[in-house]
mmCIF file with all atom_site columns, C-alpha atoms in Angstrom:
data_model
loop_
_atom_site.group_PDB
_atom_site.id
_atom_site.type_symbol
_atom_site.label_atom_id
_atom_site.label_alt_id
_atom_site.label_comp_id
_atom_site.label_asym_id
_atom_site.label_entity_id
_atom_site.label_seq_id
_atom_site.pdbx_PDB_ins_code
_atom_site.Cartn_x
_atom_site.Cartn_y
_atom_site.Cartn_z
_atom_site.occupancy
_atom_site.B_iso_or_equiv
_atom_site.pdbx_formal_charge
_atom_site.auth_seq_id
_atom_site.auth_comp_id
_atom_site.auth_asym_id
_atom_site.auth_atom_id
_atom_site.pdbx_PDB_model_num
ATOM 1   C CA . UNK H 1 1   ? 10.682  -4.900  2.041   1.00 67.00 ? 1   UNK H CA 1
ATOM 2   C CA . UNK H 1 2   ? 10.633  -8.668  0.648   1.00 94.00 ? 2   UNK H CA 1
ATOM 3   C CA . UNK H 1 3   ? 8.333   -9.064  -1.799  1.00 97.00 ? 3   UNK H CA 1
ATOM 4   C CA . UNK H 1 4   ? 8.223   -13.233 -3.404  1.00 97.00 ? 4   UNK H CA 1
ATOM 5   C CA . UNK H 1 5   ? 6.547   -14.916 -5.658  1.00 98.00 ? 5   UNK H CA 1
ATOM 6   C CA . UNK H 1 6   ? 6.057   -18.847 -5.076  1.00 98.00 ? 6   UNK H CA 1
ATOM 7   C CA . UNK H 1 7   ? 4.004   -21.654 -7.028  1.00 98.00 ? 7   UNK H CA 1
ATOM 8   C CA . UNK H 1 8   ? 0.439   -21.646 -4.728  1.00 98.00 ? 8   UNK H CA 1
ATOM 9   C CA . UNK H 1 9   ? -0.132  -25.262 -3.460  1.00 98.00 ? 9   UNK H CA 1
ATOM 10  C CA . UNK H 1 10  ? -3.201  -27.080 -2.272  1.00 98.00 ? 10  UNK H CA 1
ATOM 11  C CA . UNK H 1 11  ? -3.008  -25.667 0.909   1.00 98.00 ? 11  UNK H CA 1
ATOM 12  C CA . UNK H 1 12  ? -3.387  -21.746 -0.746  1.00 98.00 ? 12  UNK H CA 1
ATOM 13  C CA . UNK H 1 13  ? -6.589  -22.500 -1.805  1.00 98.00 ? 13  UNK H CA 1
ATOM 14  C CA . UNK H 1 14  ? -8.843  -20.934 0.600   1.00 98.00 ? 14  UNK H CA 1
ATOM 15  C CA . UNK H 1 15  ? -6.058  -17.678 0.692   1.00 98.00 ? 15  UNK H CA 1
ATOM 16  C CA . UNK H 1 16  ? -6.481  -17.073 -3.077  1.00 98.00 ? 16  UNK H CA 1
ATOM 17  C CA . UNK H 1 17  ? -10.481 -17.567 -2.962  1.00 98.00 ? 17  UNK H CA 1
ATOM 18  C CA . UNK H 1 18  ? -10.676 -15.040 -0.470  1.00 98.00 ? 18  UNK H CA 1
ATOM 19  C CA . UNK H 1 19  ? -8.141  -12.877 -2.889  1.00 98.00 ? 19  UNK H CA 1
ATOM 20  C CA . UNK H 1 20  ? -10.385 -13.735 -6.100  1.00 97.00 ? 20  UNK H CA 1
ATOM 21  C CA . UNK H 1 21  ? -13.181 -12.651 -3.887  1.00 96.00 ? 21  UNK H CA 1
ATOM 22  C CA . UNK H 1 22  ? -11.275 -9.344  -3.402  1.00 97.00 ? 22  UNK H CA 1
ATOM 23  C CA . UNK H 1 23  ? -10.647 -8.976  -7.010  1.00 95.00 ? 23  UNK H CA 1
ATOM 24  C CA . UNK H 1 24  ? -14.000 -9.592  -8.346  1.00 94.00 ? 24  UNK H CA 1
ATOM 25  C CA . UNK H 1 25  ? -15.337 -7.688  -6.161  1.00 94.00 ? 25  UNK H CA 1
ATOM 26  C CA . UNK H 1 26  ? -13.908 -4.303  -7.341  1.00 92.00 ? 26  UNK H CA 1
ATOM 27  C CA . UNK H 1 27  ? -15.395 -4.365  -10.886 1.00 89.00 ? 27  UNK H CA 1
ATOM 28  C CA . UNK H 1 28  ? -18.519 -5.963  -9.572  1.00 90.00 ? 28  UNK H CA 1
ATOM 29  C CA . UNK H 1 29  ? -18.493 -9.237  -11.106 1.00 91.00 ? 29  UNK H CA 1
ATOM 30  C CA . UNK H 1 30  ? -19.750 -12.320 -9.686  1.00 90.00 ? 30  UNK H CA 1
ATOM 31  C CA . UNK H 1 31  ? -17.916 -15.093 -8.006  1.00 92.00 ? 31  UNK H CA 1
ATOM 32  C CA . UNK H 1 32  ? -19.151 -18.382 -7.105  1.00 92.00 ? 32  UNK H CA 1
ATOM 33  C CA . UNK H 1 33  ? -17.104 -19.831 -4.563  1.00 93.00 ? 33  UNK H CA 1
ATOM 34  C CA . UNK H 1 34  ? -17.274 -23.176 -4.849  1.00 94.00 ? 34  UNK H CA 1
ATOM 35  C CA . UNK H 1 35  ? -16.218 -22.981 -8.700  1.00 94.00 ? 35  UNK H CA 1
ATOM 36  C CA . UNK H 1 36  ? -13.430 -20.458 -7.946  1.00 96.00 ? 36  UNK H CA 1
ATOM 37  C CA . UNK H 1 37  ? -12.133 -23.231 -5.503  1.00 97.00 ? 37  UNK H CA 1
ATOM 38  C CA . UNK H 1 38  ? -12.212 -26.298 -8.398  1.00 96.00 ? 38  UNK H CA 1
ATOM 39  C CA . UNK H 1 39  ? -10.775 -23.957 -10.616 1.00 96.00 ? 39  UNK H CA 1
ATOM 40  C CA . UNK H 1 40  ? -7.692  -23.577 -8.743  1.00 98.00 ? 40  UNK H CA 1
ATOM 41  C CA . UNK H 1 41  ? -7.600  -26.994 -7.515  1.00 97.00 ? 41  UNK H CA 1
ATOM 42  C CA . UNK H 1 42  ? -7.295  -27.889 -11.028 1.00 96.00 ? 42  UNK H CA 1
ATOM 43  C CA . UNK H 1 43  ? -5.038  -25.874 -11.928 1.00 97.00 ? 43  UNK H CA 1
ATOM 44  C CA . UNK H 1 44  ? -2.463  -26.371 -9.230  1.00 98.00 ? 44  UNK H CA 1
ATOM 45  C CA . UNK H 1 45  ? -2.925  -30.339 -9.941  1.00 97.00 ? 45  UNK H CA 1
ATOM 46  C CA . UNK H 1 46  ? -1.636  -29.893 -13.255 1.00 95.00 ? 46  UNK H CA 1
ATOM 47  C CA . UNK H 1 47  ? 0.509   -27.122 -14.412 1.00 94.00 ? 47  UNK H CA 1
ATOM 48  C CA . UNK H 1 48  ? 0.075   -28.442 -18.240 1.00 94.00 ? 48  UNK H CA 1
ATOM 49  C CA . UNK H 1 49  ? -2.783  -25.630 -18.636 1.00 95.00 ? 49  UNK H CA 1
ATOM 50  C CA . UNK H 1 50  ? -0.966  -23.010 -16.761 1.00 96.00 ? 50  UNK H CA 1
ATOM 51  C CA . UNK H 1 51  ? 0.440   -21.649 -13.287 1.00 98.00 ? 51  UNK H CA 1
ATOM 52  C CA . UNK H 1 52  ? -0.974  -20.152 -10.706 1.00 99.00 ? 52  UNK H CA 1
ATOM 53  C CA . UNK H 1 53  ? 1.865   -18.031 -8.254  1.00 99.00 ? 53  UNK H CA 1
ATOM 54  C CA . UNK H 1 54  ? 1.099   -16.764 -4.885  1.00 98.00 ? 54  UNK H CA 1
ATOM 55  C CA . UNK H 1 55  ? 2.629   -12.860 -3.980  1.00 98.00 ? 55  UNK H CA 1
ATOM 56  C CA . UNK H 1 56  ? 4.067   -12.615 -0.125  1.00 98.00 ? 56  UNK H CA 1
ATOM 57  C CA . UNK H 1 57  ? 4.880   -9.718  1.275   1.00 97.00 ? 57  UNK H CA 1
ATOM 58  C CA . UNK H 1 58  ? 7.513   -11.432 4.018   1.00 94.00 ? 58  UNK H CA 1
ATOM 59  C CA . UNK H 1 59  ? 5.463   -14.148 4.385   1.00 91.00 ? 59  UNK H CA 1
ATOM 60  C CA . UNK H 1 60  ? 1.734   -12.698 4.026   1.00 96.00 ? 60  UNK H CA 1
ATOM 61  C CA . UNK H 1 61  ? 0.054   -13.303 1.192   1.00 98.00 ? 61  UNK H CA 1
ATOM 62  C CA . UNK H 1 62  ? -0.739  -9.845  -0.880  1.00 98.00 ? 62  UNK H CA 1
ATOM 63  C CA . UNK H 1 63  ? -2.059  -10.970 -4.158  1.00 98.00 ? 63  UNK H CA 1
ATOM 64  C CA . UNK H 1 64  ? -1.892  -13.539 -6.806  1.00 98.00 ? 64  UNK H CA 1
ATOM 65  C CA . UNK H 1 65  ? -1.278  -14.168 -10.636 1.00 98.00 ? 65  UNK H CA 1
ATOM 66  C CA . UNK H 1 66  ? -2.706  -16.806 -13.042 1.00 98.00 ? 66  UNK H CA 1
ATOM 67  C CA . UNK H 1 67  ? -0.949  -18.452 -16.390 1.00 98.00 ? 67  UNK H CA 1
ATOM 68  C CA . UNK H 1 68  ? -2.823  -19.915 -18.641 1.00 97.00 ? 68  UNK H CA 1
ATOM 69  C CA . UNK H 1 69  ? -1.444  -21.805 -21.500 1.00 97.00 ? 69  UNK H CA 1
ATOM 70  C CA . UNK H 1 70  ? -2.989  -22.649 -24.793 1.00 96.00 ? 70  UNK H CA 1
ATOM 71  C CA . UNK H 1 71  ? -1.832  -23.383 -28.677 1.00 96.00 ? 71  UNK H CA 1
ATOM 72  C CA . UNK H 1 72  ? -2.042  -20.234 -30.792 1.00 94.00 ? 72  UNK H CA 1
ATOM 73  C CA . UNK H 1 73  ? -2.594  -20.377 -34.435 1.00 94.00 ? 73  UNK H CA 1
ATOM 74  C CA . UNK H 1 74  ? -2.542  -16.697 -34.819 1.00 92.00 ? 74  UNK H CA 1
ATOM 75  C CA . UNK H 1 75  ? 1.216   -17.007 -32.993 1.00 92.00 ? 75  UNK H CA 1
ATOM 76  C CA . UNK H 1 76  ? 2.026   -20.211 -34.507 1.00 94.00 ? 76  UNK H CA 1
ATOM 77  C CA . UNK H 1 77  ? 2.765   -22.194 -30.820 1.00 95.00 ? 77  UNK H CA 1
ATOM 78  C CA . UNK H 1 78  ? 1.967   -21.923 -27.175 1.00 96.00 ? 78  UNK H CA 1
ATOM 79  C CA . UNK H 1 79  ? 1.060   -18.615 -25.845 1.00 95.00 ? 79  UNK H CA 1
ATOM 80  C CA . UNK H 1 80  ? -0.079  -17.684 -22.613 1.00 95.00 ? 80  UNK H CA 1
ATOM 81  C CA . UNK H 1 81  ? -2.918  -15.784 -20.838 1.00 94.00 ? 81  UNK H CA 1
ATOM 82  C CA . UNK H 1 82  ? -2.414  -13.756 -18.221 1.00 96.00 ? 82  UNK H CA 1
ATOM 83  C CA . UNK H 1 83  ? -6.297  -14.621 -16.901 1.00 96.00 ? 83  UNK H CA 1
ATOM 84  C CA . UNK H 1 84  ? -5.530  -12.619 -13.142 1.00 95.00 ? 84  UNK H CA 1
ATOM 85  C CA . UNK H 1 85  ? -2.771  -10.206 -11.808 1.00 97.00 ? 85  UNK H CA 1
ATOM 86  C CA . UNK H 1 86  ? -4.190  -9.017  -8.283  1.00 97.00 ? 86  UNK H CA 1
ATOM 87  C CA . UNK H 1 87  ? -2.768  -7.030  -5.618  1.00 97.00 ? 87  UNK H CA 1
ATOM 88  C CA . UNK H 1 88  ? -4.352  -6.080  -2.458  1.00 98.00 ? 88  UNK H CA 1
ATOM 89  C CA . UNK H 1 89  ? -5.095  -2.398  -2.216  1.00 96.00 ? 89  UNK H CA 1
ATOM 90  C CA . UNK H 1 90  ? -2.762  -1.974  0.637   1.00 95.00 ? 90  UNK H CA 1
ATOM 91  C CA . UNK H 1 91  ? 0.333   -2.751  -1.260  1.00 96.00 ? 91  UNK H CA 1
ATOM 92  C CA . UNK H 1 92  ? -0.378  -1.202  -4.614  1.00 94.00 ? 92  UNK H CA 1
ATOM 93  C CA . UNK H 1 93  ? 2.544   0.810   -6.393  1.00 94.00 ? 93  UNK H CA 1
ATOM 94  C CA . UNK H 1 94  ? 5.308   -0.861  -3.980  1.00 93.00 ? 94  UNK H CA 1
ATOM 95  C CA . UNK H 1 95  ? 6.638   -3.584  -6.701  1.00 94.00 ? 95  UNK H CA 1
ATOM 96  C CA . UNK H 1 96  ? 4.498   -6.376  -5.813  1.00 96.00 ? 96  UNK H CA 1
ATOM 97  C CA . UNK H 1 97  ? 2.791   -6.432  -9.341  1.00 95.00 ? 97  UNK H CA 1
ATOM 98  C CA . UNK H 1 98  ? 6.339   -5.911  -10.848 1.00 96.00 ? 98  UNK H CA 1
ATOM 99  C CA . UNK H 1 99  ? 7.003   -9.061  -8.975  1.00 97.00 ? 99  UNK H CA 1
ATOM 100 C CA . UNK H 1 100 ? 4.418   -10.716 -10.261 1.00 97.00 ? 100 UNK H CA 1
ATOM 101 C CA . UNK H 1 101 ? 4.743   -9.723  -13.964 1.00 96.00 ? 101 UNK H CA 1
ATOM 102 C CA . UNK H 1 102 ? 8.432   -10.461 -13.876 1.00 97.00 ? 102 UNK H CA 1
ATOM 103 C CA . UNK H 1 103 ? 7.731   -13.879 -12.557 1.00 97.00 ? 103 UNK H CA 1
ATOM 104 C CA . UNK H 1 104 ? 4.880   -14.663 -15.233 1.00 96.00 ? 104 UNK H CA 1
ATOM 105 C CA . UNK H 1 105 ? 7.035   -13.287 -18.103 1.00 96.00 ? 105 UNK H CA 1
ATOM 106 C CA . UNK H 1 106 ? 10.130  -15.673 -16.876 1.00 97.00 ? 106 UNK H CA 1
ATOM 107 C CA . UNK H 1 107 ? 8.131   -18.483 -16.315 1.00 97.00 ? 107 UNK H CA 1
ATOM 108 C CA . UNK H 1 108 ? 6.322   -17.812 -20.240 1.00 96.00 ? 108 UNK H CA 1
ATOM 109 C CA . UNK H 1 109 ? 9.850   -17.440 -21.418 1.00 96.00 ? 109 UNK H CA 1
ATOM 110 C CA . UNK H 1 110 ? 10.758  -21.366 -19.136 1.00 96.00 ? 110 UNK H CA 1
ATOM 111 C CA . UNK H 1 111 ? 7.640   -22.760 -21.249 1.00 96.00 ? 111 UNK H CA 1
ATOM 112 C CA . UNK H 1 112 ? 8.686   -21.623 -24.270 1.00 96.00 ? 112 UNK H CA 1
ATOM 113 C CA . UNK H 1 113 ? 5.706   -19.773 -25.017 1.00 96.00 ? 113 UNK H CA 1
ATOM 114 C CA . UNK H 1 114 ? 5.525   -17.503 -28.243 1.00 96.00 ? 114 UNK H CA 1
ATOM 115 C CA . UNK H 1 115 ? 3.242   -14.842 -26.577 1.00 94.00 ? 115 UNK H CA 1
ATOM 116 C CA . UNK H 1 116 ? 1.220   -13.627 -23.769 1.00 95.00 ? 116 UNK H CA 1
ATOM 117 C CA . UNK H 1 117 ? -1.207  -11.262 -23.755 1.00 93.00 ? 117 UNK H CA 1
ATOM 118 C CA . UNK H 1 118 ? -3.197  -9.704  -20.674 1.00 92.00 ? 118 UNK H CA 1
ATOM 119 C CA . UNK H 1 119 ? -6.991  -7.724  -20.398 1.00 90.00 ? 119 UNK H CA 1
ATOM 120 C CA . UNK H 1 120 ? -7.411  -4.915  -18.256 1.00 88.00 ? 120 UNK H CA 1
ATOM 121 C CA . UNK H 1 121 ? -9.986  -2.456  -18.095 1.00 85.00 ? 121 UNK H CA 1
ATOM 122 C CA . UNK H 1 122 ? -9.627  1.148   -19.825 1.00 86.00 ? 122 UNK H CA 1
ATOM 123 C CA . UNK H 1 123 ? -9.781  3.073   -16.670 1.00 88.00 ? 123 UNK H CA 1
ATOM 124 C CA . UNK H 1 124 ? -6.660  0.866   -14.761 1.00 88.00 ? 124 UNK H CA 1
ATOM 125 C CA . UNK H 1 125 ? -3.888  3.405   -16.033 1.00 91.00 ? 125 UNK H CA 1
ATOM 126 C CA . UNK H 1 126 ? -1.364  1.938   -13.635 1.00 91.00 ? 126 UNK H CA 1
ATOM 127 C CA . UNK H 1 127 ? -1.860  -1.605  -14.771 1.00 90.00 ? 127 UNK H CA 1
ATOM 128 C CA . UNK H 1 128 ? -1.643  -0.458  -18.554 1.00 90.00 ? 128 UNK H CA 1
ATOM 129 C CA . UNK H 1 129 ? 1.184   1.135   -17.511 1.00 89.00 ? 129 UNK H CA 1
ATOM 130 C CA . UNK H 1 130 ? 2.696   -1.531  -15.684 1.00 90.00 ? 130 UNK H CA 1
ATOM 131 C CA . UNK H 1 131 ? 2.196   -3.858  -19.236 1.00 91.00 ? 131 UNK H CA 1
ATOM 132 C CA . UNK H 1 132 ? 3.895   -1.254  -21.255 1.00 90.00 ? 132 UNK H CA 1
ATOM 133 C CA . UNK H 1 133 ? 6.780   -1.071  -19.332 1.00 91.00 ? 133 UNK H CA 1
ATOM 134 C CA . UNK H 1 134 ? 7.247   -4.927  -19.817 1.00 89.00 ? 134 UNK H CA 1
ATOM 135 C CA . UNK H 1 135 ? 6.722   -4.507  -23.450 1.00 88.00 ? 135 UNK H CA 1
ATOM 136 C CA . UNK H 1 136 ? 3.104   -5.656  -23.563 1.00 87.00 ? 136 UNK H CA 1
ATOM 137 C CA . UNK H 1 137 ? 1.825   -3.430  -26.543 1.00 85.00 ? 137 UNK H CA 1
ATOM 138 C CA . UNK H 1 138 ? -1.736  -2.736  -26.686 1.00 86.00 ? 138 UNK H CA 1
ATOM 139 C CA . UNK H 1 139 ? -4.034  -4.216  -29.507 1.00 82.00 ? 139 UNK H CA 1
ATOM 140 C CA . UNK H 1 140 ? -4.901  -1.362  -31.689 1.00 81.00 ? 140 UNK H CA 1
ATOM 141 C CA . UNK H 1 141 ? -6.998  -3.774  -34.253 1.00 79.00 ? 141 UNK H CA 1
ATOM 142 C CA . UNK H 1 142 ? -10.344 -3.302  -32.281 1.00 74.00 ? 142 UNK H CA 1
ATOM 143 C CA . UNK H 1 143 ? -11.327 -6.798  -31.996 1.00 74.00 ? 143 UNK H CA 1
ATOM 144 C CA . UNK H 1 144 ? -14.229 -8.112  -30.205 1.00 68.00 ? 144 UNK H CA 1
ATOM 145 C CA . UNK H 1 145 ? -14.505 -11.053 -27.927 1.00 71.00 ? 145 UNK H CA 1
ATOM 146 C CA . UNK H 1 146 ? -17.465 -13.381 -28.315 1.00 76.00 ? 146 UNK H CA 1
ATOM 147 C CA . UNK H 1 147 ? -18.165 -15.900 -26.046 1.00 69.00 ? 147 UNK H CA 1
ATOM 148 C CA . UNK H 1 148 ? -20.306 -19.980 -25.447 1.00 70.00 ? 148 UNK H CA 1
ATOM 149 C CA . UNK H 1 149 ? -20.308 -21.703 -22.604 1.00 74.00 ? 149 UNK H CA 1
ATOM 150 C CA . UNK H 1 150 ? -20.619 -25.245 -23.249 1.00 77.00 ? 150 UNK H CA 1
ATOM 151 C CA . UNK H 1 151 ? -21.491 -26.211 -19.504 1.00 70.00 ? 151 UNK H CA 1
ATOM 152 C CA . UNK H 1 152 ? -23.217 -24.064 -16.282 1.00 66.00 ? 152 UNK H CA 1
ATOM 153 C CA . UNK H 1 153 ? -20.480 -22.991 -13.769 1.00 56.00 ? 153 UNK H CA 1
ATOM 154 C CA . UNK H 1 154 ? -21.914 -25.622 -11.224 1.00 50.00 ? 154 UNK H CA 1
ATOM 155 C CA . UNK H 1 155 ? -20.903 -28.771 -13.722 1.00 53.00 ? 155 UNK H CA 1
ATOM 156 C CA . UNK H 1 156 ? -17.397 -26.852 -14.296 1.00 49.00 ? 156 UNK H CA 1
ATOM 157 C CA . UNK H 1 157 ? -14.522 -28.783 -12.440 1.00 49.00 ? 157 UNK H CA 1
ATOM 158 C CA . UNK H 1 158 ? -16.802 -30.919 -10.196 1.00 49.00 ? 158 UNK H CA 1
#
């Protein structure tokens, strides 16, 4: 079993909606897909903000993972964002997000990024476990998340 992880190009587009799709999907959130489709188009166009990697089983595509970089003052430098980690159902606890951790985590360490930190929800016990075994430690300070959008999703990218 040959399980890669390569930069997605242009041409992925349309194979990591459909994945994003997927992913939503199982926790029920929304996805608009013409938004989900400048999103990655920008991000692919310039790396500066992050990476996004493609995951191939041989050569079909089983999932994807998203880098996003930003300044940290908590950190004191760049630190990343793991904003997805997706694998399709069918090839779940085979090494494919192992793969794709180990390929974030090298490229954060490439960057020279300080930190990385990932969400997941409290009932994915593989994916927490996945994290911990990469020595992601879980926030124990109970922080909240607020946030403003400072645009609608339809003038996002355009």
């Amino acid at each position: 079993m040959s399980i890669t992880a390569r930069k997605a190009i242009a041409a992925d587009i349309p194979i990591l909606v459909e994945m994003m799709e997927e992913f939503y999907a199982e926790s029920n959130f929304p996805l608009d897909l013409h938004w989900s489709r400048n999103t990655f188009a920008a991000l692919i166009a310039n790396e500066t903000f992050g990476t996004i990697w493609l995951i191939n089983y041989e050569d079909i595509p089983i999932g994807y993972s998203v880098l996003a970089v930003q300044f940290s003052m908590e950190y004191g430098g760049l630190s990343g964002s793991i904003e997805d980690l997706f694998i399709r159902p069918t090839h779940r606890r085979q090494g494919a997000g192992r793969c794709a951790l180990e390929t974030l985590l090298d490229a954060c360490e490439e960057r020279g990024l300080v930190a990385v930190q990932v969400e997941t929800g409290p009932a994915n016990k593989p994916a927490q476990l996945l994290y911990e075994t990469y020595g992601l430690d879980q926030r124990t300070d109970h922080r909240l998340t607020f946030t403003h959008r400072f645009t609608d999703d339809s003038d996002i990218l355009k």
